[in-house]
XYZ file of C-alpha atoms in Angstrom:
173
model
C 81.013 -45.560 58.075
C 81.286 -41.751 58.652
C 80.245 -41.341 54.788
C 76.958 -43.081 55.842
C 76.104 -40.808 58.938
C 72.248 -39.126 58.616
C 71.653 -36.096 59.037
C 69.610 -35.636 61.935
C 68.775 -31.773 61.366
C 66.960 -32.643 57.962
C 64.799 -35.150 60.002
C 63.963 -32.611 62.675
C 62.376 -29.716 60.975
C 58.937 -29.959 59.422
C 59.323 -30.279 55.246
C 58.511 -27.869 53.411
C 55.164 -28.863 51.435
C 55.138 -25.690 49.226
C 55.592 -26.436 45.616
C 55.413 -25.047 42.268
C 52.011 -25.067 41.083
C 50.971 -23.599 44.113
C 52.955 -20.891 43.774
C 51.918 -19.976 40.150
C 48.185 -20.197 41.282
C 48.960 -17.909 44.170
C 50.567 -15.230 41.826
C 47.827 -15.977 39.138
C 44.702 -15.200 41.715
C 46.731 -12.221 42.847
C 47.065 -10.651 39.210
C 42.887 -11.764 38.421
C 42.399 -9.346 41.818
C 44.642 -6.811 40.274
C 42.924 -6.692 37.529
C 39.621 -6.849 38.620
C 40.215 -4.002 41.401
C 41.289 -1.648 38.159
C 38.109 -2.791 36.088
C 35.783 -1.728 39.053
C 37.646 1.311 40.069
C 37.633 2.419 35.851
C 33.736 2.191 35.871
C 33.470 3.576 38.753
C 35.167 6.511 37.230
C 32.998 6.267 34.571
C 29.839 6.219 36.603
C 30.984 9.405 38.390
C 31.669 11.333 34.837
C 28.309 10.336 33.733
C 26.881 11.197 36.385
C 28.405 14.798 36.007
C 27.331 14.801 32.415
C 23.743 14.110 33.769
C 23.615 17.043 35.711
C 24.984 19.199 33.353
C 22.551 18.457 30.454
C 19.951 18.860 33.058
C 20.799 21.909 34.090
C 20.761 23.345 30.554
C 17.854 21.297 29.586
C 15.844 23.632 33.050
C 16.630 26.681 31.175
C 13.261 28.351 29.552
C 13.910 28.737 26.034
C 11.448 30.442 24.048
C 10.524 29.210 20.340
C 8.879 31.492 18.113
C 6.566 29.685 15.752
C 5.128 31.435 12.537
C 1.808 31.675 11.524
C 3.312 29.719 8.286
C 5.049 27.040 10.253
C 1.592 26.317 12.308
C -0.533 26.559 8.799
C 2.280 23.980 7.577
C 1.889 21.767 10.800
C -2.038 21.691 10.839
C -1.928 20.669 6.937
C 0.454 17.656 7.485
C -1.012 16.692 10.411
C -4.355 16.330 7.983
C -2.533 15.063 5.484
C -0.915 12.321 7.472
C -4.432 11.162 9.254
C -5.620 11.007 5.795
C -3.057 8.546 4.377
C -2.978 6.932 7.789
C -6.757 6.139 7.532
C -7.886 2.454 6.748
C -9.290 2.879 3.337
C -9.357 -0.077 2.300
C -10.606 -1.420 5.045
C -13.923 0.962 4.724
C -14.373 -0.083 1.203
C -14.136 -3.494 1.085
C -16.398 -4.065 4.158
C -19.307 -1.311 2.055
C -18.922 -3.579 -0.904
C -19.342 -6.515 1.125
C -22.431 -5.287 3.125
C -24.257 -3.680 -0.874
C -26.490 -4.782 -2.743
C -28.323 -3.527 -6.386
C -30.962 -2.053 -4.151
C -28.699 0.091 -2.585
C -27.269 3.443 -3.841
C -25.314 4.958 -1.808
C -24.603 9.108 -2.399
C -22.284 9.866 0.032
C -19.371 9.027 2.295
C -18.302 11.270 5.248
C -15.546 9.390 7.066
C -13.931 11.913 10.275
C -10.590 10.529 10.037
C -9.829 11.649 13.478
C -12.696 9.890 15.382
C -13.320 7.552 13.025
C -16.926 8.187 12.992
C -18.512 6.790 9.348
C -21.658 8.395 8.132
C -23.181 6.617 4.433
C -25.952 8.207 3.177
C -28.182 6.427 0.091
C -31.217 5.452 -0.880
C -32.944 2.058 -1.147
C -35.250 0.356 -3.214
C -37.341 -0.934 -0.271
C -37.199 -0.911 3.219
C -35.997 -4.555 3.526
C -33.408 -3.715 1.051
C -32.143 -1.180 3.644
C -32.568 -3.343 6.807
C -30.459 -6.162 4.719
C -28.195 -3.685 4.068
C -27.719 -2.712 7.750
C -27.426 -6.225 8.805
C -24.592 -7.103 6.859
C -22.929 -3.929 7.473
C -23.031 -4.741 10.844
C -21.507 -7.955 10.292
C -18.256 -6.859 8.783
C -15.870 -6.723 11.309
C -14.296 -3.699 10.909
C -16.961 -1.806 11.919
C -18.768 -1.067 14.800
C -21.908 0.572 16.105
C -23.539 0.537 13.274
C -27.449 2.078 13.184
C -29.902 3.876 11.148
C -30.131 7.477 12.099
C -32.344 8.851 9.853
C -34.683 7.560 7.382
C -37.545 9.065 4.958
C -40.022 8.056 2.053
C -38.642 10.065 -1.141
C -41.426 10.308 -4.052
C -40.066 11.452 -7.608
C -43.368 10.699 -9.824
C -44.225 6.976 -9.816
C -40.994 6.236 -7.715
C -40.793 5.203 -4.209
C -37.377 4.903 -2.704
C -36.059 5.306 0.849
C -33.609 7.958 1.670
C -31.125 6.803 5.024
C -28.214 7.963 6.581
C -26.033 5.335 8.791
C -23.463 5.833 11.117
C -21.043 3.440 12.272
C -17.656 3.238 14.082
C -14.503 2.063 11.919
C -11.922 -0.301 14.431
């Protein structure tokens, strides 16, 4: 009978509901803190040496420095700055909508494109005058141009022929 005597102390005090897995996740939150603490406090560092960087570069960068260009280098500028307004200008563009807009009544003697504004002046000749205004009218049409309008006309006479001399200007998109 005394081999089957309880206890009473394990009875009296509360049990003890800690366990394993609690534990771990305890110790597993703690090191994710850890580690996340260290991330933010690294970038933080980094922040501050870029920061420093920053003002050093523009500190440097406030400093007047004073290039010397040649007459050479400014000739050499000027011609590729020509040169690349020249092969950046729509061509074929220009072209296709002239042939578009012509006609066998048409002869046109000159083309005088500014590449910079973009302004196209076409002066010709035409058999007739509604030759020239069918010209014009298509020309408009084409849809790479714009403002397009007669801005000077005249009767030309060479013995028994009548033609129309014109010059057009018109606006290249």
């Amino acid at each position: 009978m005394l081999e089957q005597t309880v206890k009473t102390k394990n009875y009296l005090k509360p049990q003890s509901h800690r366990s394993p897995i609690l534990l771990v996740l305890l110790l597993s939150f703690l090191a994710g803190a850890s580690y996340f603490v260290a991330d933010l406090m690294e970038r933080e560092n980094d922040v501050a040496n870029l920061n420093r960087k920053l003002e050093r570069l523009s500190r440097a960068s406030n400093l007047p420095e004073k290039i010397k260009v040649s007459s050479k280098d400014l000739e050499f500028q000027k011609k590729w700055a020509q040169l690349s307004a020249e092969r950046d200008f729509p061509w074929t563009r220009l072209f296709q909508a002239i042939e578009r807009s012509s006609n066998k009544e048409i002869e046109l003697l000159e083309l005088a494109p500014d590449k910079n504004s973009r302004l196209i002046i076409l002066r010709g000749e035409a058999k007739s005058i509604n030759a020239l205004t069918d010209f014009l009218d298509r020309l408009s049409a084409q849809e790479g141009l714009s403002g397009v309008h007669l801005s000077h006309q005249e009767l030309i006479q060479r013995e028994r022929l009548e033609t129309i001399s014109f010059e057009i200007k018109a606006k290249l998109l």
